[in-house]
Amino acid sequence: MKRRLASSLAALLSAAAALSACQGSEDQGPVNLSKGVPVGAVLALTGNANVYGQDQKIGIELSLAALNGAGGVNGKPLSLSIEDGGSAEPSANAAVSLEINRGILALIGPTLSQQSFSAGPIAQRRGVPLVAPSNTATGIPEIGYFISRVSAQSSVIAPLSIAKALQLNPGIRRAAVFYAQDDAYSTAETVIFQQALTAKGLKPVTVQRTQLNDQDFQSQITAALNQKPDLVVLSLQAMDGGNLIRQLRELGYRGAIVVGNGMNTPNIYPICQKYCDGILIAQAYSPELQTPANQRFTAAFAAAQARNPKVSPIPPQLTAQAYTAMQVIGEALARLDRRQPLKGLPLAQARKALMAEILGGTYQTPLGEIRFTPEGEVIQKNFFVAQVRMNAGGKSGRFSLLP
Amino acid sequence: MDAGLLEQMLLGALLGLSVYLPLRCGQLSLATPGFFAIGGTVAALLSTRVPALAGSGSTYPITSVLLEMALAALLTGVLALGLGRVVLRLRGIYLAIATIALVEILRVVTLNLEFTGGALGIFGIPQPFDSAAGYAAFTLALLALICWLCDRLEKNRPGRAMAAIRDDELAAASQGINTADTKLLAFVLSALVAGITGVVAAHFLNSWNAKLGNFDASITTLAFVVFGGSRTWLGPVFGGLLLTALPELLRPVGDLRLIVFGAVILVGPLFFPKGVITPELFKSFKRRIRGTPTAAAQGVKP
């Protein structure tokens, strides 16, 4: 019987090795330019974060078309491979490894901060530049030299909307805070909101906790309304946040509402409809920014969306940030190629030089002018506070930039 | 060869074995992700908060990982021992519900405790190996050891007692088998395997959060066993390896890959109701090797 154990183990191991061998690895040798300059993206196209990934995919593809339309990397086209990183850590890790094994020069993604905490160290160990387009948690660029992001962290953005709410209505005295306690984004951002409120002398009168998949918020809202708040601050995702706003208004709340980055998407319009009107949000991107880079981007986005009359022709922040991530990599590659031609350059050396080039540049993007700190944190000039203005039917609306 | 995928497959196989152990006794326990999460949290906390474990080298010392494993095993073992006494009074679907409750309680506790990092979790977990290949080799050794123990369990007295309880608990009890203790043994062994696996997974994933041990994971790990088969240890190992690898191997299919994956999970139990790997499969395989091809080919049962 011992033979059976040994033989079954051996069979299993060879089967496992054969299965995992289906994915090849090529870290050595020169950059493979046969199909173009290879760049990868790992986005959450499935799972509960898939709406974010879909928004990002549009941005990256628009940016790719713009870059290749303008000659790619000094005449060589960029070739992009997008992989689904799912909405969990193991799937993101697998997708990142897969992309790196393909011999890509730089990687965009993953979508969620938690995924970056898990997959970022892989890119760091393998020496592959990773530009995160949507991670807002503290500590992402600190993962290592090769990790950077174009998404400003929430500690920079979130307090702006509180300040704006107080500017619009200096009489605000009692703030109520809501957040989803099982969501990483939500718990991280609410800390920043609460600090910002306290700094303004508005210690929250109540902090209500919800769950990401909740539909009904009656009990939390009733508890909060008993405290007679005149400002409600939400750190919630689009779905639960939209529902909560709707129920909040239906239960008679008339005061100001400030929301966080999770609701920074036109996807909230169909959820809270007319009740979305008037909510305040701080943004890292405004479609109303009048710069050539942003006008090119919004025009390209509107043209791409024209095929589907149901969707908004105004780009959301996630799309703009993903566009920016691709643009940063494309421009850095072009500069690198002029300095050290990519052809014949060893892959590992090219990746390292590209990282230095990414960090060294200044970029005119849809987000405005951006640069990076030596650590890889984005330095962005403009931030915005917008107010949602819903159209008469309550079906569509826009983020209207506040002066 | 991508060692990262191999490592995830091996972790899947270990979790499959953890679900399989109580099933050997006929106990449908879905507590595996709960104990897995305890193991992961122990490893994440110890390796990020206890400087004494970090050692002096560039990589995290393997002895510290072994120490974390010992602690995780101790914690999960004690918890399973205390809890098992109570919940194993339940049978069938009621036991499944009670163990789901355990997984949920652990998840909510992790979310609400300050030192486990809430929903964001713990990140920056140090690495005992430079590459995924190191993890794969280590986990392979661990899997081989646990497979060997499971193989022993199919032949020794407690193991046979477990099989007897699975077939008929009342008959087993009338034969003088202490059914409560035997079921408890299987439950504790399952918890130990899951806890140890969590330690390796936490290091491998670089970060740990409450989402990794949720109800979804209960169902995924159960699928490993249902798909692979619950009669021999080879079944869950096969199921764990294959079902973890499949979503990755199906990437060329594109957007349809999760649909194909779902279809495979559906088709498996439909055509192999006892799982893909069963003792009968071994017997027919053995017959063929021993040179009675006619009997096997004609499907004649001995």
XYZ file of C-alpha atoms in Angstrom:
705
model
C 0.000 0.000 0.000
C 2.990 2.267 0.492
C 3.559 2.135 -3.231
C 0.075 3.456 -3.801
C 0.723 6.493 -1.636
C 4.033 7.190 -3.296
C 2.698 6.734 -6.789
C -0.415 8.802 -6.193
C 1.661 11.595 -4.679
C 4.050 11.498 -7.613
C 1.156 11.542 -10.065
C -0.418 14.487 -8.281
C 2.730 16.506 -8.191
C 3.478 15.987 -11.835
C -0.110 16.885 -12.670
C 0.149 20.042 -10.574
C 3.456 20.962 -12.134
C 2.065 20.331 -15.616
C -1.015 22.453 -14.899
C 0.959 25.378 -13.587
C 3.565 24.999 -16.351
C 0.933 26.077 -18.857
C 1.936 29.607 -17.930
C 5.419 30.393 -19.177
C 7.940 32.774 -17.693
C 10.518 34.936 -19.449
C 12.209 37.357 -17.113
C 15.601 37.083 -18.799
C 16.744 38.334 -22.168
C 15.911 41.535 -24.043
C 12.547 43.293 -24.211
C 10.257 41.452 -26.620
C 9.124 44.138 -29.059
C 7.798 41.787 -31.740
C 4.157 42.721 -31.108
C 4.821 46.283 -29.997
C 6.018 47.749 -26.713
C 4.432 45.447 -24.115
C 2.398 47.009 -21.298
C -0.087 45.221 -19.018
C -3.110 46.087 -16.930
C -4.784 44.132 -14.132
C -8.315 45.376 -13.497
C -11.267 44.177 -11.445
C -13.482 43.142 -14.355
C -15.367 40.541 -12.304
C -16.510 40.334 -8.697
C -18.090 43.088 -6.635
C -15.650 45.785 -7.840
C -16.325 45.084 -11.494
C -18.046 48.432 -12.172
C -14.794 50.183 -11.289
C -12.761 47.899 -13.527
C -15.083 48.493 -16.463
C -14.745 52.276 -16.071
C -10.969 51.891 -15.948
C -10.827 49.655 -18.999
C -12.467 52.370 -21.109
C -9.927 54.940 -19.902
C -6.920 52.742 -20.574
C -8.133 51.836 -24.044
C -8.825 55.479 -24.937
C -5.375 56.432 -23.712
C -3.789 53.606 -25.687
C -5.577 54.750 -28.852
C -4.447 58.336 -28.251
C -0.829 57.316 -27.635
C -0.662 54.966 -30.615
C -2.428 57.552 -32.772
C 0.360 59.967 -31.939
C 3.056 57.494 -32.999
C 3.264 55.187 -29.976
C 6.758 54.925 -28.501
C 8.739 56.842 -31.135
C 7.094 54.981 -33.988
C 6.675 51.619 -32.252
C 3.075 50.947 -31.196
C 2.259 50.094 -27.594
C 0.731 46.657 -27.160
C -1.553 46.375 -24.169
C -2.759 43.192 -22.511
C -5.579 43.561 -19.990
C -6.169 40.761 -17.490
C -9.012 40.349 -15.039
C -7.716 40.553 -11.484
C -11.129 39.820 -9.980
C -12.087 41.586 -6.760
C -9.992 39.460 -4.394
C -6.304 39.207 -3.570
C -5.379 35.732 -4.908
C -6.868 36.470 -8.327
C -5.046 39.813 -8.514
C -1.768 38.128 -7.552
C -2.214 35.501 -10.240
C -3.040 38.106 -12.890
C -0.066 40.287 -11.916
C 2.303 37.297 -12.065
C 0.857 36.302 -15.417
C 1.413 39.782 -16.853
C 4.951 39.975 -15.511
C 5.759 36.557 -16.984
C 4.601 37.837 -20.353
C 7.512 40.245 -20.310
C 5.596 43.504 -19.951
C 7.573 46.656 -19.184
C 5.054 48.263 -16.848
C 1.775 47.401 -15.224
C -1.399 49.370 -14.502
C -3.520 48.220 -11.567
C -4.805 46.512 -9.518
C -8.122 48.252 -8.938
C -8.513 47.865 -5.157
C -6.072 49.052 -2.511
C -6.293 45.701 -0.751
C -5.292 43.970 -3.971
C -2.295 46.280 -4.271
C -1.179 45.491 -0.749
C -1.107 41.861 -1.835
C 0.063 42.064 -5.463
C 2.274 45.161 -5.151
C 5.050 43.288 -3.327
C 5.170 40.804 -6.236
C 5.812 43.600 -8.753
C 8.335 45.102 -6.344
C 10.239 41.811 -5.976
C 10.272 41.235 -9.727
C 11.298 44.842 -10.411
C 8.333 45.832 -12.554
C 6.987 49.428 -12.522
C 3.414 49.387 -11.259
C 1.190 52.448 -11.630
C -1.951 52.147 -9.536
C -4.819 54.087 -11.111
C -7.375 53.986 -8.301
C -5.781 53.057 -4.953
C -6.551 55.677 -2.334
C -5.453 53.924 0.864
C -2.469 55.221 2.801
C 0.719 53.240 2.280
C 0.526 52.149 -1.375
C 3.680 53.861 -2.754
C 5.437 52.836 0.459
C 5.248 49.175 -0.665
C 8.417 49.806 -2.604
C 10.370 51.735 -5.219
C 8.529 50.216 -8.186
C 5.055 51.070 -6.874
C 3.499 54.428 -7.726
C 0.002 55.787 -8.177
C -1.838 58.527 -10.037
C -4.790 58.493 -7.629
C -4.412 61.007 -4.842
C -5.002 59.444 -1.447
C -8.200 60.166 0.403
C -6.422 62.058 3.186
C -5.706 64.783 0.626
C -9.104 64.906 -1.071
C -11.746 64.062 1.517
C -11.293 67.104 3.821
C -11.924 69.490 0.896
C -15.599 68.616 0.668
C -16.099 69.188 4.398
C -14.503 72.608 4.081
C -16.748 73.391 1.115
C -19.888 72.294 2.952
C -18.994 74.626 5.825
C -18.250 77.420 3.397
C -21.662 77.004 1.757
C -23.428 76.751 5.071
C -21.426 78.169 7.990
C -24.301 77.361 10.346
C -23.584 73.593 10.337
C -23.146 72.374 13.890
C -24.051 68.686 14.092
C -22.456 66.113 11.792
C -23.518 62.486 11.433
C -21.131 59.970 9.880
C -21.952 56.712 8.086
C -19.544 54.057 6.864
C -19.546 50.383 5.859
C -17.536 48.599 8.485
C -16.721 45.576 6.300
C -15.298 47.624 3.449
C -11.645 48.638 3.364
C -12.149 51.849 1.386
C -15.010 52.919 3.602
C -13.293 52.336 6.941
C -10.118 54.071 5.759
C -11.903 57.126 4.403
C -14.239 57.631 7.335
C -11.249 58.057 9.652
C -10.090 60.938 7.481
C -13.565 62.474 7.340
C -13.913 62.254 11.098
C -10.506 63.852 11.625
C -11.429 66.635 9.201
C -14.727 67.203 11.010
C -13.046 67.275 14.400
C -10.431 69.693 13.078
C -13.276 72.029 12.089
C -14.738 71.764 15.560
C -17.546 69.467 14.421
C -17.004 66.309 16.399
C -19.529 63.834 14.890
C -22.663 63.569 17.005
C -23.139 60.000 15.811
C -21.176 57.427 13.807
C -23.357 54.780 12.180
C -21.938 51.543 10.837
C -23.447 49.661 7.914
C -22.468 46.616 5.864
C -21.381 46.744 2.250
C -24.253 44.565 1.046
C -26.971 46.227 3.139
C -30.111 47.400 1.351
C -32.097 48.741 4.244
C -30.655 51.499 6.425
C -33.804 52.519 8.318
C -32.453 51.701 11.774
C -29.132 53.509 11.305
C -30.862 56.505 9.710
C -33.459 56.732 12.477
C -30.731 56.571 15.099
C -28.791 59.291 13.301
C -31.813 61.543 12.740
C -32.606 61.392 16.457
C -29.389 63.353 16.934
C -30.784 66.130 14.667
C -27.779 66.393 12.345
C -27.446 69.216 9.831
C -24.590 67.540 7.935
C -24.378 63.894 6.920
C -21.025 62.490 5.795
C -20.990 59.162 3.941
C -18.064 56.892 3.147
C -19.908 54.308 1.108
C -19.746 52.655 -2.282
C -22.086 53.582 -5.115
C -24.750 50.966 -4.468
C -25.169 51.158 -0.694
C -24.448 54.883 -0.608
C -27.059 55.640 -3.263
C -29.640 53.604 -1.401
C -28.790 55.249 1.896
C -29.162 58.764 0.462
C -32.511 57.833 -0.992
C -33.775 56.484 2.324
C -32.254 59.400 4.223
C -34.194 61.916 2.131
C -37.352 59.812 2.220
C -37.174 59.791 6.010
C -37.155 63.555 5.985
C -33.546 64.659 6.238
C -33.140 68.076 4.569
C -29.579 69.073 5.471
C -26.313 68.887 3.558
C -24.811 65.565 2.435
C -21.108 65.042 1.790
C -20.008 61.788 0.167
C -16.626 60.163 -0.395
C -14.741 58.807 -3.334
C -16.759 55.581 -3.561
C -19.732 57.518 -4.901
C -17.609 59.423 -7.364
C -19.286 57.798 -10.340
C -22.303 58.510 -12.553
C -23.468 55.019 -11.548
C -25.138 56.617 -8.509
C -27.712 58.514 -10.616
C -30.006 55.557 -11.283
C -29.821 54.511 -7.617
C -30.711 57.672 -5.698
C -32.219 59.473 -8.722
C -33.716 62.867 -7.779
C -32.479 62.431 -4.214
C -28.861 62.585 -5.456
C -29.419 66.274 -6.101
C -27.253 68.582 -4.040
C -24.766 66.099 -2.584
C -21.224 67.383 -2.259
C -18.155 65.450 -3.303
C -14.449 66.205 -3.492
C -12.837 64.943 -6.665
C -9.389 64.366 -8.047
C -10.813 64.900 -11.503
C -13.325 67.296 -12.966
C -14.666 66.842 -16.492
C -15.120 70.600 -16.498
C -11.394 71.320 -16.222
C -10.455 73.485 -19.209
C -7.064 72.191 -20.307
C -6.095 70.831 -23.740
C -5.330 67.394 -22.271
C -8.718 67.154 -20.594
C -10.598 68.494 -23.594
C -8.965 65.834 -25.796
C -9.900 63.187 -23.248
C -13.519 64.258 -22.744
C -14.003 64.529 -26.521
C -12.563 61.038 -27.067
C -14.721 59.671 -24.257
C -17.888 61.253 -25.620
C -17.102 59.898 -29.095
C -16.540 56.402 -27.729
C -19.757 56.493 -25.692
C -21.826 57.929 -28.571
C -22.517 54.387 -29.780
C -24.540 53.773 -26.635
C -27.026 56.600 -26.051
C -27.986 55.203 -22.638
C -24.684 55.956 -20.953
C -23.421 59.354 -19.906
C -21.020 61.107 -22.310
C -19.217 62.658 -19.308
C -16.222 60.635 -18.093
C -16.033 59.564 -14.434
C -12.935 60.014 -12.289
C -11.896 56.346 -12.445
C -11.784 56.519 -16.245
C -9.754 59.729 -16.181
C -7.284 58.277 -13.681
C -6.862 55.068 -15.685
C -6.338 57.179 -18.822
C -3.704 59.131 -16.914
C -1.904 55.981 -15.722
C -1.592 54.749 -19.304
C -0.504 58.197 -20.492
C 2.204 58.377 -17.813
C 3.599 55.010 -18.860
C 3.399 55.850 -22.568
C 5.174 59.193 -22.219
C 7.807 57.763 -19.882
C 8.482 54.942 -22.345
C 8.922 57.428 -25.188
C 11.419 59.462 -23.157
C 13.276 56.325 -22.106
C 13.415 55.074 -25.689
C 14.955 58.352 -26.843
C 17.598 58.142 -24.156
C 18.264 54.387 -24.319
C 16.656 52.611 -27.297
C 14.416 49.832 -25.990
C 15.511 47.504 -28.781
C 18.157 45.185 -27.395
C 17.886 46.545 -23.861
C 17.682 43.707 -21.270
C 14.166 43.477 -19.828
C 15.134 43.891 -16.171
C 17.272 46.937 -16.981
C 14.531 48.471 -19.125
C 11.984 48.093 -16.319
C 14.304 49.739 -13.817
C 15.134 52.621 -16.145
C 11.451 53.054 -16.937
C 10.608 53.420 -13.245
C 13.163 56.193 -12.873
C 11.738 57.835 -15.996
C 8.144 57.609 -14.681
C 9.106 59.235 -11.386
C 11.205 61.918 -13.072
C 8.580 63.258 -15.469
C 5.905 65.931 -15.442
C 2.691 65.062 -17.232
C -0.115 67.159 -18.723
C -3.043 64.839 -18.060
C -6.837 65.043 -17.841
C -6.287 65.393 -14.071
C -4.227 68.519 -14.710
C -0.457 68.671 -14.340
C 0.925 65.823 -12.258
C 4.346 64.755 -10.992
C 5.558 62.117 -8.553
C 7.433 62.214 -5.279
C 10.585 60.043 -5.221
C 8.456 57.489 -3.370
C 5.894 57.302 -6.166
C 3.089 59.321 -4.573
C 1.263 61.548 -7.035
C 1.628 65.331 -6.771
C -1.464 66.821 -8.294
C -2.073 70.519 -8.746
C -5.853 70.710 -8.929
C -8.523 69.194 -6.746
C -12.189 69.936 -7.114
C -15.387 69.975 -5.146
C -18.493 69.222 -7.135
C -22.179 69.193 -6.395
C -24.498 66.691 -8.036
C -27.157 68.363 -10.149
C -29.891 66.009 -11.314
C -31.919 66.714 -14.448
C -35.675 67.180 -14.257
C -36.562 63.512 -14.826
C -34.234 62.394 -12.041
C -32.655 59.815 -14.353
C -29.495 61.626 -15.331
C -27.370 64.345 -13.866
C -23.866 65.715 -13.624
C -21.143 66.590 -11.150
C -21.191 70.349 -11.352
C -17.891 71.939 -10.414
C -18.139 74.418 -7.549
C -15.958 77.525 -7.751
C 6.337 27.414 -14.898
C 4.624 29.865 -12.651
C 5.333 28.890 -9.082
C 2.805 31.424 -7.792
C -0.068 29.537 -9.342
C 1.361 26.220 -8.135
C 1.483 27.661 -4.608
C -2.167 28.765 -4.757
C -3.102 25.310 -6.028
C -1.253 23.637 -3.170
C -2.986 25.892 -0.651
C -6.276 24.924 -2.277
C -5.409 21.251 -1.890
C -4.624 21.755 1.813
C -7.953 23.509 2.371
C -9.675 20.702 0.506
C -8.122 18.222 2.940
C -9.349 20.324 5.833
C -12.949 20.038 4.621
C -12.444 16.362 3.831
C -11.367 15.335 7.348
C -14.735 15.933 9.086
C -16.502 14.529 6.024
C -14.644 11.267 6.623
C -16.851 11.058 9.698
C -19.886 12.149 7.734
C -19.764 15.601 9.356
C -20.474 18.486 6.979
C -18.410 21.243 8.570
C -17.947 24.539 6.751
C -15.697 25.969 9.460
C -12.494 25.600 7.424
C -12.254 29.291 6.340
C -12.760 30.332 9.964
C -9.740 28.367 11.143
C -7.872 29.397 8.002
C -8.529 33.029 8.942
C -7.311 32.429 12.497
C -4.071 30.966 11.143
C -3.645 33.854 8.728
C -4.350 36.468 11.380
C -1.930 34.852 13.836
C 0.813 34.848 11.193
C 0.048 38.411 10.087
C 0.042 39.734 13.652
C 3.138 37.895 14.832
C 5.245 38.654 11.783
C 4.377 42.338 11.655
C 4.174 43.177 15.367
C 6.820 41.010 17.048
C 10.290 42.317 16.104
C 12.007 39.390 17.838
C 10.702 37.024 15.165
C 12.096 39.031 12.247
C 15.666 37.765 12.606
C 18.714 39.501 11.188
C 18.778 38.251 7.585
C 17.147 39.825 4.561
C 14.340 37.281 4.527
C 12.034 36.381 7.365
C 13.415 33.296 9.164
C 11.695 30.017 8.397
C 11.909 29.059 12.055
C 9.618 31.977 12.840
C 7.126 30.667 10.290
C 7.261 27.268 11.963
C 6.709 28.957 15.320
C 3.694 30.817 13.929
C 2.397 27.509 12.613
C 2.781 25.937 16.042
C 0.920 28.821 17.670
C -1.794 28.823 15.025
C -2.173 25.065 15.452
C -2.419 25.475 19.204
C -5.020 28.223 18.964
C -7.171 26.556 16.317
C -6.806 23.187 18.050
C -7.972 24.513 21.417
C -10.827 26.432 19.819
C -11.905 23.411 17.780
C -11.702 21.208 20.836
C -13.943 23.448 22.903
C -16.285 24.318 20.089
C -16.426 20.834 18.613
C -17.791 19.413 21.861
C -20.807 21.646 21.448
C -21.437 21.922 17.718
C -20.774 18.274 16.899
C -23.972 17.404 18.739
C -25.616 18.757 15.621
C -25.882 16.662 12.501
C -26.018 17.233 8.772
C -27.287 20.581 7.647
C -27.585 21.887 11.232
C -23.875 21.359 11.762
C -23.222 23.150 8.472
C -25.289 26.124 9.643
C -23.553 26.237 13.022
C -20.135 26.218 11.364
C -21.192 28.963 8.941
C -22.157 30.957 12.031
C -18.671 30.388 13.418
C -17.111 31.706 10.202
C -19.368 34.775 10.327
C -18.637 35.444 14.011
C -14.898 35.280 13.378
C -15.241 37.603 10.386
C -17.248 40.191 12.305
C -14.894 40.005 15.281
C -11.888 40.536 12.984
C -13.631 43.524 11.397
C -14.307 45.117 14.750
C -11.030 44.527 16.522
C -8.606 47.411 16.433
C -5.435 45.327 16.253
C -6.516 43.197 13.288
C -6.711 46.311 11.144
C -10.488 46.300 10.650
C -11.658 45.924 7.061
C -8.338 47.052 5.617
C -6.524 44.225 7.343
C -2.823 43.797 7.987
C -0.317 44.392 5.210
C 3.420 44.384 4.690
C 3.776 40.812 5.928
C 7.465 39.836 5.667
C 8.569 37.172 3.237
C 10.362 33.996 4.329
C 11.178 33.125 0.702
C 12.613 35.196 -2.140
C 10.339 33.727 -4.755
C 7.092 31.841 -5.147
C 9.133 28.705 -5.904
C 10.354 28.676 -2.299
C 6.761 28.819 -1.067
C 5.766 26.067 -3.456
C 8.530 23.757 -2.229
C 7.667 24.437 1.409
C 3.938 23.948 0.863
C 4.592 20.837 -1.193
C 6.471 19.327 1.721
C 3.623 20.309 4.034
C 1.030 18.840 1.695
C 3.009 15.611 1.321
C 3.213 15.307 5.116
C -0.505 15.870 5.581
C -1.340 13.529 2.692
C 0.791 10.875 4.382
C -1.046 11.421 7.659
C -4.385 11.228 5.866
C -3.245 8.049 4.159
C -2.355 6.599 7.549
C -5.757 7.689 8.784
C -7.453 5.607 6.128
C -5.796 2.513 7.571
C -5.401 2.907 11.304
C -7.976 2.439 14.022
C -9.284 5.996 14.507
C -9.496 6.364 10.732
C -11.516 3.196 10.347
C -13.730 4.327 13.195
C -14.355 7.551 11.269
C -15.319 5.593 8.167
C -17.652 3.442 10.273
C -19.367 6.545 11.678
C -19.774 7.937 8.180
C -21.442 4.735 7.011
C -23.739 4.330 10.011
C -23.258 6.228 13.234
C -25.655 4.085 15.244
C -24.044 0.828 14.112
C -20.611 2.250 14.832
C -21.655 3.229 18.342
C -23.065 -0.250 18.954
C -19.671 -1.675 17.976
C -18.108 0.184 20.861
C -16.751 3.170 18.918
C -16.728 6.394 20.917
C -18.474 8.419 18.240
C -18.295 11.764 20.035
C -14.525 11.581 20.520
C -13.873 10.295 17.015
C -15.912 13.086 15.431
C -14.137 15.584 17.644
C -10.763 14.208 16.543
C -11.664 14.701 12.890
C -12.928 18.234 13.592
C -9.757 19.202 15.455
C -7.509 17.722 12.749
C -9.451 19.729 10.175
C -8.962 22.912 12.195
C -5.226 22.255 12.547
C -4.757 21.779 8.806
C -6.734 24.952 8.047
C -4.867 26.988 10.670
C -1.437 25.918 9.429
C -2.472 26.615 5.843
C -3.564 30.104 6.877
C -0.062 30.851 8.184
C 1.524 29.988 4.830
C -1.203 31.840 2.910
C -0.756 35.047 4.936
C 2.945 35.200 4.083
C 2.334 34.264 0.481
C -0.413 36.867 -0.017
C 1.669 39.638 1.639
C -1.468 40.953 3.327
C -4.356 39.597 5.330
C -7.918 40.775 5.837
C -11.267 39.487 7.007
C -12.519 38.930 3.453
C -10.169 35.985 2.983
C -12.073 33.841 5.471
C -15.685 34.561 4.551
C -18.666 32.439 3.614
C -17.674 32.436 -0.072
C -14.486 30.624 0.910
C -16.594 28.018 2.759
C -18.413 27.210 -0.444
C -15.294 27.223 -2.597
C -13.490 24.812 -0.307
C -16.558 22.590 -0.107
C -16.595 22.506 -3.917
C -13.035 21.097 -3.853
C -14.281 18.052 -1.970
C -17.592 17.644 -3.777
C -15.797 17.831 -7.102
C -12.765 15.731 -6.196
C -14.518 13.151 -4.059
C -14.658 12.601 -0.324
C -13.828 8.910 -0.033
C -10.036 9.123 -0.240
C -7.648 11.963 0.568
C -6.652 12.106 -3.078
C -10.092 13.439 -4.020
C -9.972 16.777 -2.168
C -6.328 17.244 -3.116
C -7.202 16.756 -6.766
C -10.272 18.991 -6.458
C -8.303 21.713 -4.682
C -5.497 21.671 -7.227
C -7.759 21.646 -10.254
C -10.442 24.075 -9.152
C -7.850 26.609 -7.965
C -5.945 26.378 -11.233
C -8.930 26.338 -13.557
C -9.923 30.044 -13.476
C -6.309 30.898 -14.299
C -5.925 28.271 -17.008
C -9.168 29.420 -18.611
C -7.863 32.981 -19.119
C -7.510 32.472 -22.894
C -11.294 31.974 -22.992
C -11.655 35.645 -22.015
C -14.867 36.973 -20.535
C -16.482 33.558 -20.601
C -13.962 31.982 -18.271
C -16.008 32.199 -15.080
C -19.023 30.780 -16.891
C -16.940 27.844 -18.114
C -15.557 27.427 -14.590
C -19.077 27.356 -13.180
C -20.099 24.828 -15.801
C -17.202 22.550 -14.827
C -18.248 22.675 -11.166
C -21.785 21.851 -12.231
C -20.878 19.070 -14.641
C -18.447 17.401 -12.209
C -21.013 16.254 -9.601
C -23.545 15.572 -12.369
C -21.390 12.948 -14.031
C -19.335 11.959 -10.980
C -21.817 12.110 -8.099
C -19.237 10.628 -5.717
C -16.513 12.959 -6.976
C -13.977 12.420 -9.695
C -11.656 10.300 -7.575
C -13.228 7.314 -5.812
C -11.848 4.068 -4.366
C -13.554 2.226 -7.256
C -11.412 4.201 -9.667
C -8.326 2.846 -7.903
C -9.596 -0.690 -8.034
C -10.259 -0.614 -11.763
C -6.923 1.093 -12.266
C -5.177 -1.654 -10.279
C -6.948 -4.374 -12.208
C -5.797 -2.884 -15.449
C -2.209 -2.725 -14.243
C -2.268 -6.302 -12.988
C -3.118 -7.555 -16.440
C -6.794 -8.384 -16.429
C -7.685 -5.977 -19.178
C -10.661 -7.973 -20.419
C -12.550 -7.811 -17.156
C -11.979 -4.111 -16.801
C -12.718 -3.388 -20.429
C -15.977 -5.284 -20.333
C -16.895 -3.612 -17.109
C -17.417 -6.944 -15.340
C -17.589 -6.473 -11.619
C -15.660 -9.074 -9.637
